[in-house]
């Protein structure tokens, strides 16, 4: 009860000011049949801090932490080293415990961070403007498709077979309910699909992931030209944002919208969330984009300052005509992203990307030398697909029992399909001995 | 504009009663009010705040694509970064620094125990696609949280997937749509939404292709039951109702509303954003609810982080539970397992990558365990007591919009300012100068010049008394005709009133090299 500051004397005095006989009397509008007469049954009573710590630590101890074993999982969530400064800064109470900056005069800290975040994301993606973040990459992808519908007034989206299945499913869920056609291409493990040929004058957008969920990198210029010729938008998905330090910016390849998962910078894996969705567009789509936007302005003394802006697109103003129902952003995750990227800077970010790629190249070469392993990718960033001589899910279980987390079986993402394929990722956290351990273990079980 | 944020043109005329030295320093800094340039304006080319190992000498394998040469980011050393963000943080008002009575946003104390628990490596450093055998503790935490949520609400099922309250609304309304499709009644496309609803409610319904049909409020701030009943028909999918509602009131007729909607073949979606007023004291199942989202960050206290992240689990009635989105946790042969694909289930699909906001689940459960059933009972009671106390004491100078008792927030309108020339916005800005974060203004829309105050249960009585005295003083000052005082506010903030119109007219949304 340590969080409740009122004393019994306070409560009695306050009730007398109100003129109510009891706190229960304040609930008099609740129907009697629905009003519990005491604490709810079936749940424990309050615990002290030590007891809570013990209870939760016991649960945490039943999980294998990624940092405690050789670890090669990716598929949309990546283990990177987060500098200590990031978590220290986000835990400053003035950031951590502030709300959406509705009163700009006392929220300039959050607002300037968001303005800098938007600027950073625009630079990474090579786009004109980014918003102040979405829930995650998958929901950002679904929102981008809905935006393409508003912009083009067409009702068909082509979803690449290289798109992460969670992004695909999140998008098709939304699309189903608004009666939007999604032409979902079959899984593309070899990275050879021809999307250009599918674009026609009914197409609202093409959604393509780069690198694809199977790790293939591709030049999107031809696809962009095909989209432009037919009046469709090209939506580029990036699940590993560190790749933008080495691969050409999607904007430079002709993207109209870029959506990305920003977890890789500043945010831990946390079993899948909270993450941070990035959303960037060309200037002409700014008023159609979902989510919060922070803009520069001046105050009454003519000094530069920042405010939330273009809110006439938002649910609290336009209600049923809003561009989306999104109310919050991922403010704290965006802050962590922004701090990590500020620490890296131009030199650090491009070096980190090269380090990730080079480590993955070393991993690919080591694995390719193992009998029963075939590397499918000719080009990749920090993740690629291997074909195993045995079902990948079984191999992963076997290696987990030996203390190695070997990667993500493709069958887990694609509902049982492609049982012999395994996605393997390396980052700057992957050591040479981790790579040796994986290669040796695979050689033994295959 | 130079990079210190100072004007390059002469400042606007200083208001009559502003401090004479307003802004008049050589550096642009004033004591602890530091002018902090953008990171891009502090660029020290080639500088880096991270020491990375050397890149192994390998040939790039990029499938023939040329590597990117340049991104355009600034270079900053670690001390510069630490100072930058520390200074920016000091320009924020937060719950750690003071009273934050923002109605319907529930800014309560954020226990640091929750943060410590969320950072245990067994929770923070776990990948969502690890083999289930290596994440039994994470699945146990989700299973336990689901048990708390279904017990507290009395409902049949729950999805933990939604990433925020508004995302939860999507989940709930999708389940309603899926259930209607399953019944062969997809033609039910009209959703009734009271005018006092959160803006997300009509936005959600419209985003899913429903037609939004507003329901007026009665003179006592509740849903007009007669108007509601008149609108029911064979094309109605359901109702989206906030309870306690945005006027801070409990919907007295809620059982009758539920029965009427059910009788007409529709479903009852409850916006549970205000669940913290009744948690542990009222089970939504007993009110006839079919689906309701719960903002974990509000009801169970996780930091709002300058706008998020949130987490919006949805509880379902028996009728809707089978349609819940994937993934969810099941118990199979004594082990916990995730159902991640829809095949063989009635689920309508997936709505987010991975399994939900695990970091928020840990914080919420830490808070639930800390409070327990008895503590939640007390917490909801204190939240309601605090709001009624503020309403009672302010009633002498301001006009409550509706008769009490209120729930966890109290609502006033701007009648007390009539003829003074002072607006509710002016009152809000003057409060900032007094050291308080303003209340929610303009909302709910059914009240003119609304002032919605939510003290929460973690506010000591002494703070409430100070706030009440301050607001009383400002109301009296407004009535005394001191308009200039209000129009000059705020004066003691890093920035004075910001020009929001100019920001929207010519949007500058990013830094760009000159």
PDB file of C-alpha atoms in Angstrom, chain B residues 24-159:
ATOM      1  CA  UNK B  24      17.727  39.501 -22.394  1.00  0.00           C
ATOM      2  CA  UNK B  25      20.998  37.621 -21.940  1.00  0.00           C
ATOM      3  CA  UNK B  26      24.017  37.472 -24.202  1.00  0.00           C
ATOM      4  CA  UNK B  27      24.202  33.675 -24.352  1.00  0.00           C
ATOM      5  CA  UNK B  28      20.481  33.094 -24.520  1.00  0.00           C
ATOM      6  CA  UNK B  29      20.782  31.038 -21.306  1.00  0.00           C
ATOM      7  CA  UNK B  30      19.047  32.117 -18.091  1.00  0.00           C
ATOM      8  CA  UNK B  31      20.301  30.447 -14.941  1.00  0.00           C
ATOM      9  CA  UNK B  32      19.168  26.864 -15.271  1.00  0.00           C
ATOM     10  CA  UNK B  33      17.110  27.635 -18.357  1.00  0.00           C
ATOM     11  CA  UNK B  34      19.694  26.416 -20.836  1.00  0.00           C
ATOM     12  CA  UNK B  35      19.268  26.969 -24.554  1.00  0.00           C
ATOM     13  CA  UNK B  36      19.994  23.588 -26.075  1.00  0.00           C
ATOM     14  CA  UNK B  37      20.875  23.418 -29.756  1.00  0.00           C
ATOM     15  CA  UNK B  38      19.748  20.532 -31.958  1.00  0.00           C
ATOM     16  CA  UNK B  39      22.134  17.566 -32.200  1.00  0.00           C
ATOM     17  CA  UNK B  40      22.621  18.508 -35.845  1.00  0.00           C
ATOM     18  CA  UNK B  41      23.902  21.918 -34.788  1.00  0.00           C
ATOM     19  CA  UNK B  42      26.433  20.326 -32.439  1.00  0.00           C
ATOM     20  CA  UNK B  43      27.979  18.167 -35.175  1.00  0.00           C
ATOM     21  CA  UNK B  44      31.670  17.530 -34.677  1.00  0.00           C
ATOM     22  CA  UNK B  45      32.454  15.741 -37.917  1.00  0.00           C
ATOM     23  CA  UNK B  46      33.980  12.284 -37.405  1.00  0.00           C
ATOM     24  CA  UNK B  47      33.285  12.271 -33.647  1.00  0.00           C
ATOM     25  CA  UNK B  48      31.618   9.138 -32.227  1.00  0.00           C
ATOM     26  CA  UNK B  49      30.122   8.351 -28.807  1.00  0.00           C
ATOM     27  CA  UNK B  50      30.609   4.590 -29.149  1.00  0.00           C
ATOM     28  CA  UNK B  51      33.833   2.586 -29.373  1.00  0.00           C
ATOM     29  CA  UNK B  52      33.231  -0.263 -31.804  1.00  0.00           C
ATOM     30  CA  UNK B  53      35.667  -3.063 -32.616  1.00  0.00           C
ATOM     31  CA  UNK B  54      37.452  -2.998 -35.963  1.00  0.00           C
ATOM     32  CA  UNK B  55      35.505  -4.336 -38.924  1.00  0.00           C
ATOM     33  CA  UNK B  56      36.883  -7.709 -40.113  1.00  0.00           C
ATOM     34  CA  UNK B  57      38.474  -7.529 -43.513  1.00  0.00           C
ATOM     35  CA  UNK B  58      35.992  -9.386 -45.726  1.00  0.00           C
ATOM     36  CA  UNK B  59      34.565  -8.721 -49.156  1.00  0.00           C
ATOM     37  CA  UNK B  60      31.032  -7.295 -48.960  1.00  0.00           C
ATOM     38  CA  UNK B  61      28.353  -9.694 -50.143  1.00  0.00           C
ATOM     39  CA  UNK B  62      25.566  -7.330 -51.142  1.00  0.00           C
ATOM     40  CA  UNK B  63      24.330  -9.101 -54.273  1.00  0.00           C
ATOM     41  CA  UNK B  64      25.954  -6.564 -56.553  1.00  0.00           C
ATOM     42  CA  UNK B  65      24.487  -3.495 -54.814  1.00  0.00           C
ATOM     43  CA  UNK B  66      26.871  -0.627 -54.162  1.00  0.00           C
ATOM     44  CA  UNK B  67      27.218   0.208 -50.455  1.00  0.00           C
ATOM     45  CA  UNK B  68      25.777   3.456 -49.192  1.00  0.00           C
ATOM     46  CA  UNK B  69      28.339   6.214 -48.857  1.00  0.00           C
ATOM     47  CA  UNK B  70      26.680   8.641 -46.492  1.00  0.00           C
ATOM     48  CA  UNK B  71      23.688   9.025 -44.194  1.00  0.00           C
ATOM     49  CA  UNK B  72      24.148  12.611 -42.999  1.00  0.00           C
ATOM     50  CA  UNK B  73      24.078  12.092 -39.232  1.00  0.00           C
ATOM     51  CA  UNK B  74      25.970  14.409 -36.851  1.00  0.00           C
ATOM     52  CA  UNK B  75      28.947  13.193 -34.806  1.00  0.00           C
ATOM     53  CA  UNK B  76      28.894  13.679 -31.019  1.00  0.00           C
ATOM     54  CA  UNK B  77      31.078  12.386 -28.195  1.00  0.00           C
ATOM     55  CA  UNK B  78      29.445  10.654 -25.231  1.00  0.00           C
ATOM     56  CA  UNK B  79      29.722  13.617 -22.820  1.00  0.00           C
ATOM     57  CA  UNK B  80      27.999  15.859 -25.349  1.00  0.00           C
ATOM     58  CA  UNK B  81      25.171  13.341 -25.758  1.00  0.00           C
ATOM     59  CA  UNK B  82      24.691  12.954 -21.996  1.00  0.00           C
ATOM     60  CA  UNK B  83      24.555  16.700 -21.496  1.00  0.00           C
ATOM     61  CA  UNK B  84      22.209  17.201 -24.444  1.00  0.00           C
ATOM     62  CA  UNK B  85      19.571  14.773 -23.230  1.00  0.00           C
ATOM     63  CA  UNK B  86      19.936  15.767 -19.588  1.00  0.00           C
ATOM     64  CA  UNK B  87      19.317  19.396 -20.483  1.00  0.00           C
ATOM     65  CA  UNK B  88      16.359  18.450 -22.664  1.00  0.00           C
ATOM     66  CA  UNK B  89      14.875  16.344 -19.883  1.00  0.00           C
ATOM     67  CA  UNK B  90      14.959  19.412 -17.646  1.00  0.00           C
ATOM     68  CA  UNK B  91      12.590  21.150 -20.044  1.00  0.00           C
ATOM     69  CA  UNK B  92       9.850  18.604 -19.320  1.00  0.00           C
ATOM     70  CA  UNK B  93       7.121  18.544 -16.726  1.00  0.00           C
ATOM     71  CA  UNK B  94       6.613  14.986 -15.455  1.00  0.00           C
ATOM     72  CA  UNK B  95       4.813  13.062 -12.757  1.00  0.00           C
ATOM     73  CA  UNK B  96       8.136  12.717 -10.940  1.00  0.00           C
ATOM     74  CA  UNK B  97       8.398  16.494 -10.743  1.00  0.00           C
ATOM     75  CA  UNK B  98       4.852  17.413  -9.869  1.00  0.00           C
ATOM     76  CA  UNK B  99       1.070  17.081  -9.891  1.00  0.00           C
ATOM     77  CA  UNK B 100      -0.231  16.131 -13.348  1.00  0.00           C
ATOM     78  CA  UNK B 101      -4.050  16.271 -13.196  1.00  0.00           C
ATOM     79  CA  UNK B 102      -4.576  15.580 -16.905  1.00  0.00           C
ATOM     80  CA  UNK B 103      -8.104  14.159 -17.041  1.00  0.00           C
ATOM     81  CA  UNK B 104      -8.569  10.750 -18.659  1.00  0.00           C
ATOM     82  CA  UNK B 105      -4.796  10.311 -18.954  1.00  0.00           C
ATOM     83  CA  UNK B 106      -4.265   8.926 -15.446  1.00  0.00           C
ATOM     84  CA  UNK B 107      -0.861  10.288 -14.572  1.00  0.00           C
ATOM     85  CA  UNK B 108      -0.123   8.424 -11.378  1.00  0.00           C
ATOM     86  CA  UNK B 109       3.112   7.560  -9.603  1.00  0.00           C
ATOM     87  CA  UNK B 110       5.365   5.194 -11.556  1.00  0.00           C
ATOM     88  CA  UNK B 111       7.056   2.801  -9.126  1.00  0.00           C
ATOM     89  CA  UNK B 112      10.707   2.182  -9.980  1.00  0.00           C
ATOM     90  CA  UNK B 113      10.359  -1.410  -8.831  1.00  0.00           C
ATOM     91  CA  UNK B 114       8.438  -2.013 -12.053  1.00  0.00           C
ATOM     92  CA  UNK B 115      11.338  -0.643 -14.093  1.00  0.00           C
ATOM     93  CA  UNK B 116      13.814  -2.819 -12.239  1.00  0.00           C
ATOM     94  CA  UNK B 117      11.729  -5.933 -12.898  1.00  0.00           C
ATOM     95  CA  UNK B 118      11.277  -5.176 -16.603  1.00  0.00           C
ATOM     96  CA  UNK B 119      15.060  -4.952 -16.931  1.00  0.00           C
ATOM     97  CA  UNK B 120      15.797  -8.424 -15.558  1.00  0.00           C
ATOM     98  CA  UNK B 121      17.775 -10.121 -18.353  1.00  0.00           C
ATOM     99  CA  UNK B 122      15.312 -13.025 -18.225  1.00  0.00           C
ATOM    100  CA  UNK B 123      12.636 -10.621 -19.500  1.00  0.00           C
ATOM    101  CA  UNK B 124      14.504  -7.872 -21.381  1.00  0.00           C
ATOM    102  CA  UNK B 125      17.064 -10.027 -23.171  1.00  0.00           C
ATOM    103  CA  UNK B 126      14.746 -12.700 -24.569  1.00  0.00           C
ATOM    104  CA  UNK B 127      13.924 -13.054 -28.258  1.00  0.00           C
ATOM    105  CA  UNK B 128      10.255 -13.532 -29.219  1.00  0.00           C
ATOM    106  CA  UNK B 129      11.040 -16.501 -31.498  1.00  0.00           C
ATOM    107  CA  UNK B 130      13.201 -18.526 -29.113  1.00  0.00           C
ATOM    108  CA  UNK B 131      12.094 -22.154 -28.706  1.00  0.00           C
ATOM    109  CA  UNK B 132       9.178 -22.352 -26.265  1.00  0.00           C
ATOM    110  CA  UNK B 133      11.230 -24.566 -24.000  1.00  0.00           C
ATOM    111  CA  UNK B 134      13.577 -21.603 -23.378  1.00  0.00           C
ATOM    112  CA  UNK B 135      10.867 -19.029 -22.561  1.00  0.00           C
ATOM    113  CA  UNK B 136       8.585 -20.824 -20.108  1.00  0.00           C
ATOM    114  CA  UNK B 137       8.976 -17.987 -17.607  1.00  0.00           C
ATOM    115  CA  UNK B 138       7.884 -15.365 -20.132  1.00  0.00           C
ATOM    116  CA  UNK B 139       4.846 -17.454 -21.061  1.00  0.00           C
ATOM    117  CA  UNK B 140       4.088 -17.965 -17.364  1.00  0.00           C
ATOM    118  CA  UNK B 141       4.139 -14.211 -16.853  1.00  0.00           C
ATOM    119  CA  UNK B 142       1.681 -13.697 -19.737  1.00  0.00           C
ATOM    120  CA  UNK B 143      -0.525 -16.500 -18.417  1.00  0.00           C
ATOM    121  CA  UNK B 144      -0.519 -15.005 -14.918  1.00  0.00           C
ATOM    122  CA  UNK B 145      -1.319 -11.537 -16.225  1.00  0.00           C
ATOM    123  CA  UNK B 146      -4.202 -12.981 -18.252  1.00  0.00           C
ATOM    124  CA  UNK B 147      -5.512 -14.622 -15.066  1.00  0.00           C
ATOM    125  CA  UNK B 148      -5.435 -11.312 -13.186  1.00  0.00           C
ATOM    126  CA  UNK B 149      -7.217  -9.489 -16.018  1.00  0.00           C
ATOM    127  CA  UNK B 150      -9.976 -12.077 -16.436  1.00  0.00           C
ATOM    128  CA  UNK B 151     -10.471 -12.325 -12.667  1.00  0.00           C
ATOM    129  CA  UNK B 152     -10.649  -8.551 -12.201  1.00  0.00           C
ATOM    130  CA  UNK B 153     -13.144  -8.202 -15.045  1.00  0.00           C
ATOM    131  CA  UNK B 154     -15.042 -11.488 -14.705  1.00  0.00           C
ATOM    132  CA  UNK B 155     -14.694 -12.010 -18.449  1.00  0.00           C
ATOM    133  CA  UNK B 156     -14.180 -15.279 -20.344  1.00  0.00           C
ATOM    134  CA  UNK B 157     -11.068 -14.519 -22.371  1.00  0.00           C
ATOM    135  CA  UNK B 158      -8.366 -11.979 -23.039  1.00  0.00           C
ATOM    136  CA  UNK B 159      -5.912 -10.973 -25.752  1.00  0.00           C
TER     137      UNK B 159
END
